[in-house]
mmCIF file of C-alpha atoms in Angstrom:
data_model
loop_
_atom_site.group_PDB
_atom_site.id
_atom_site.type_symbol
_atom_site.label_atom_id
_atom_site.label_comp_id
_atom_site.label_asym_id
_atom_site.label_seq_id
_atom_site.Cartn_x
_atom_site.Cartn_y
_atom_site.Cartn_z
ATOM 1 C CA MET A 38 -78.781 79.150 -312.149
ATOM 2 C CA LYS A 39 -82.096 77.736 -311.703
ATOM 3 C CA THR A 40 -83.015 74.294 -312.852
ATOM 4 C CA ALA A 41 -86.253 73.297 -314.942
ATOM 5 C CA GLU A 42 -87.769 71.820 -311.804
ATOM 6 C CA GLU A 43 -87.541 75.117 -310.148
ATOM 7 C CA PHE A 44 -88.864 77.328 -312.923
ATOM 8 C CA ILE A 45 -91.682 75.049 -313.007
ATOM 9 C CA GLU A 46 -92.496 75.471 -309.367
ATOM 10 C CA LEU A 47 -91.675 79.191 -309.183
ATOM 11 C CA LEU A 48 -93.776 80.138 -312.421
ATOM 12 C CA GLU A 49 -96.421 77.349 -311.518
ATOM 13 C CA LEU A 50 -95.755 76.056 -315.046
ATOM 14 C CA GLU A 51 -98.473 72.961 -316.245
ATOM 15 C CA GLN A 52 -97.966 70.398 -318.615
ATOM 16 C CA HIS A 53 -99.139 71.668 -322.335
ATOM 17 C CA VAL A 54 -100.863 69.112 -324.755
ATOM 18 C CA GLU A 55 -98.167 70.292 -327.342
ATOM 19 C CA GLY A 56 -95.317 69.146 -324.787
ATOM 20 C CA GLY A 57 -93.028 70.727 -322.240
ATOM 21 C CA TYR A 58 -94.555 73.196 -319.721
ATOM 22 C CA TYR A 59 -96.309 76.339 -319.638
ATOM 23 C CA ARG A 60 -98.325 79.056 -317.910
ATOM 24 C CA SER A 61 -100.178 82.151 -319.172
ATOM 25 C CA SER A 62 -98.292 85.203 -318.053
ATOM 26 C CA PHE A 63 -100.429 88.092 -319.347
ATOM 27 C CA LYS A 64 -103.089 89.266 -321.406
ATOM 28 C CA SER A 65 -104.110 92.255 -323.046
ATOM 29 C CA GLU A 66 -107.126 94.258 -321.272
ATOM 30 C CA SER A 67 -108.175 95.421 -324.955
ATOM 31 C CA ASP A 68 -110.217 93.034 -326.938
ATOM 32 C CA PHE A 69 -109.198 91.987 -330.646
ATOM 33 C CA ASP A 70 -113.146 90.692 -330.979
ATOM 34 C CA GLU A 71 -115.541 89.169 -328.656
ATOM 35 C CA LYS A 72 -113.480 85.817 -328.551
ATOM 36 C CA ARG A 73 -109.839 87.017 -328.267
ATOM 37 C CA SER A 74 -107.769 89.535 -326.065
ATOM 38 C CA LEU A 75 -105.743 91.894 -328.614
ATOM 39 C CA TRP A 76 -102.885 89.591 -327.144
ATOM 40 C CA THR A 77 -101.802 86.913 -324.666
ATOM 41 C CA SER A 78 -98.407 86.008 -323.590
ATOM 42 C CA ILE A 79 -97.254 82.570 -322.006
ATOM 43 C CA TYR A 80 -93.849 81.269 -320.158
ATOM 44 C CA PHE A 81 -92.978 78.133 -322.142
ATOM 45 C CA LEU A 82 -90.354 75.781 -320.924
ATOM 46 C CA LEU A 83 -89.051 72.338 -322.422
ATOM 47 C CA LYS A 84 -86.699 69.958 -320.578
ATOM 48 C CA THR A 85 -84.181 67.347 -322.091
ATOM 49 C CA GLY A 86 -86.016 64.823 -324.135
ATOM 50 C CA GLU A 87 -88.968 67.135 -324.437
ATOM 51 C CA VAL A 88 -90.105 68.887 -327.807
ATOM 52 C CA SER A 89 -92.708 70.979 -328.770
ATOM 53 C CA HIS A 90 -95.055 68.980 -331.105
ATOM 54 C CA PHE A 91 -96.239 70.235 -334.554
ATOM 55 C CA HIS A 92 -98.806 72.407 -334.058
ATOM 56 C CA ARG A 93 -100.402 75.471 -336.073
ATOM 57 C CA LEU A 94 -102.076 78.780 -335.092
ATOM 58 C CA THR A 95 -104.637 81.475 -336.703
ATOM 59 C CA ALA A 96 -102.388 84.024 -335.342
ATOM 60 C CA ASP A 97 -98.424 85.186 -335.395
ATOM 61 C CA GLU A 98 -96.531 84.272 -332.360
ATOM 62 C CA MET A 99 -93.336 85.782 -331.286
ATOM 63 C CA TRP A 100 -91.075 83.752 -329.217
ATOM 64 C CA TYR A 101 -88.563 85.419 -326.691
ATOM 65 C CA PHE A 102 -85.891 83.597 -325.181
ATOM 66 C CA HIS A 103 -85.457 83.803 -321.287
ATOM 67 C CA ALA A 104 -82.970 81.139 -320.070
ATOM 68 C CA GLY A 105 -81.435 78.129 -320.362
ATOM 69 C CA GLU A 106 -80.059 76.343 -323.802
ATOM 70 C CA SER A 107 -81.267 77.719 -327.111
ATOM 71 C CA LEU A 108 -83.505 75.751 -329.249
ATOM 72 C CA THR A 109 -84.669 75.218 -332.920
ATOM 73 C CA ILE A 110 -87.923 76.422 -334.238
ATOM 74 C CA TYR A 111 -89.135 74.397 -337.167
ATOM 75 C CA MET A 112 -91.697 75.641 -339.471
ATOM 76 C CA ILE A 113 -93.488 74.506 -342.609
ATOM 77 C CA SER A 114 -95.119 77.161 -344.779
ATOM 78 C CA GLU A 115 -98.220 76.561 -346.367
ATOM 79 C CA ASP A 116 -96.526 76.038 -349.859
ATOM 80 C CA GLY A 117 -94.256 73.179 -347.651
ATOM 81 C CA GLU A 118 -91.151 74.797 -347.416
ATOM 82 C CA LEU A 119 -89.154 73.718 -344.261
ATOM 83 C CA THR A 120 -87.239 76.592 -342.490
ATOM 84 C CA THR A 121 -85.805 76.617 -339.213
ATOM 85 C CA ALA A 122 -84.675 79.679 -336.705
ATOM 86 C CA GLN A 123 -82.288 79.572 -333.812
ATOM 87 C CA LEU A 124 -83.811 81.260 -330.381
ATOM 88 C CA GLY A 125 -80.915 82.010 -328.128
ATOM 89 C CA LEU A 126 -78.344 84.353 -327.161
ATOM 90 C CA ASP A 127 -75.349 83.475 -329.240
ATOM 91 C CA ILE A 128 -76.221 86.282 -331.705
ATOM 92 C CA ALA A 129 -72.490 85.513 -333.438
ATOM 93 C CA ASN A 130 -73.743 82.132 -334.321
ATOM 94 C CA GLY A 131 -77.002 82.961 -335.693
ATOM 95 C CA GLU A 132 -79.240 82.642 -332.591
ATOM 96 C CA ARG A 133 -81.447 85.537 -332.096
ATOM 97 C CA PRO A 134 -83.137 86.334 -328.800
ATOM 98 C CA GLN A 135 -86.781 86.938 -330.636
ATOM 99 C CA VAL A 136 -88.050 84.855 -333.185
ATOM 100 C CA LEU A 137 -91.722 85.467 -334.981
ATOM 101 C CA VAL A 138 -93.651 82.225 -336.097
ATOM 102 C CA PRO A 139 -96.064 83.555 -338.716
ATOM 103 C CA LYS A 140 -99.890 82.468 -338.459
ATOM 104 C CA GLY A 141 -100.714 79.756 -340.742
ATOM 105 C CA CYS A 142 -97.347 77.817 -340.457
ATOM 106 C CA ILE A 143 -96.751 74.455 -339.015
ATOM 107 C CA PHE A 144 -94.459 74.871 -336.413
ATOM 108 C CA GLY A 145 -92.787 72.824 -333.313
ATOM 109 C CA SER A 146 -89.566 73.208 -331.583
ATOM 110 C CA ALA A 147 -86.768 71.186 -330.071
ATOM 111 C CA MET A 148 -83.499 72.125 -327.739
ATOM 112 C CA ASN A 149 -80.129 72.524 -329.329
ATOM 113 C CA LYS A 150 -78.386 70.803 -326.133
ATOM 114 C CA PRO A 151 -79.603 68.879 -322.943
ATOM 115 C CA GLY A 152 -80.759 71.149 -319.770
ATOM 116 C CA TYR A 153 -83.953 73.369 -320.398
ATOM 117 C CA SER A 154 -85.141 76.240 -322.375
ATOM 118 C CA LEU A 155 -87.232 78.653 -320.857
ATOM 119 C CA VAL A 156 -89.044 81.219 -323.041
ATOM 120 C CA GLY A 157 -91.805 83.396 -323.990
ATOM 121 C CA CYS A 158 -94.291 83.294 -326.454
ATOM 122 C CA MET A 159 -96.813 86.316 -327.344
ATOM 123 C CA VAL A 160 -99.715 85.693 -329.457
ATOM 124 C CA SER A 161 -101.502 88.440 -331.441
ATOM 125 C CA PRO A 162 -104.782 88.439 -331.618
ATOM 126 C CA GLY A 163 -104.734 86.483 -328.380
ATOM 127 C CA PHE A 164 -104.467 82.745 -328.126
ATOM 128 C CA THR A 165 -107.418 80.331 -327.798
ATOM 129 C CA PHE A 166 -107.592 76.788 -328.265
ATOM 130 C CA GLU A 167 -110.220 77.122 -330.805
ATOM 131 C CA ASP A 168 -107.239 78.772 -332.915
ATOM 132 C CA PHE A 169 -104.850 75.910 -332.127
ATOM 133 C CA GLU A 170 -104.327 72.841 -334.206
ATOM 134 C CA LEU A 171 -102.147 69.839 -333.572
ATOM 135 C CA PHE A 172 -100.899 67.513 -335.851
ATOM 136 C CA ASN A 173 -99.934 63.667 -335.912
ATOM 137 C CA GLN A 174 -97.346 62.308 -337.781
ATOM 138 C CA GLU A 175 -99.703 60.598 -340.397
ATOM 139 C CA THR A 176 -101.234 63.497 -341.687
ATOM 140 C CA LEU A 177 -98.123 65.502 -341.770
ATOM 141 C CA LEU A 178 -96.536 62.726 -343.473
ATOM 142 C CA ALA A 179 -99.076 62.426 -346.080
ATOM 143 C CA ASP A 180 -98.829 66.024 -346.706
ATOM 144 C CA TYR A 181 -95.017 66.414 -346.263
ATOM 145 C CA PRO A 182 -93.100 63.484 -347.044
ATOM 146 C CA GLN A 183 -89.829 65.296 -348.090
ATOM 147 C CA HIS A 184 -89.605 66.430 -344.112
ATOM 148 C CA GLU A 185 -90.008 62.918 -342.729
ATOM 149 C CA GLU A 186 -87.001 62.857 -340.434
ATOM 150 C CA ILE A 187 -88.082 66.045 -338.436
ATOM 151 C CA ILE A 188 -91.888 65.287 -338.796
ATOM 152 C CA ARG A 189 -90.965 61.826 -336.755
ATOM 153 C CA ARG A 190 -89.050 63.897 -334.145
ATOM 154 C CA LEU A 191 -91.862 66.608 -333.444
ATOM 155 C CA SER A 192 -95.007 64.797 -334.111
ATOM 156 C CA ARG A 193 -96.896 61.879 -332.363
ATOM 157 C CA SER A 194 -98.595 58.561 -333.921
ATOM 158 C CA GLU A 195 -102.185 59.392 -333.839
ATOM 159 C CA ASN A 196 -102.111 55.473 -332.318
ATOM 160 C CA LYS A 197 -100.137 56.528 -329.396
#
């Protein structure tokens, strides 16, 4: 089995602003509008101790499990409800190889066991950083104090 470092090198992944590593893998040849493709896809990898910090997109994002350890995707809906989804291959224990993150929800992810998790993410309409919003702890705690534990785990303080 490959290591996280081998996947990072072989797939030419680079650090992502939300945490972990990524690389664009595919992009639709059709346009959604003048700024976005119909869809885009990336590889995304987390290593032990890393998380995907809470962020929000203006488009749906489908996650696909590829290799390594399963992970949990944490989603805060527009009405403040926190839900989780398990991305992995242990179907009998509630994991799924595909998980949809609906547009407009705030979400992040963390691995369930040490190691690494290699996933794919497809966004439709296609991803642009103009459609991406990264959250800090202070903003999220002010809006969703009931989710303090996971907010502290999956977001950075604005002072860091």
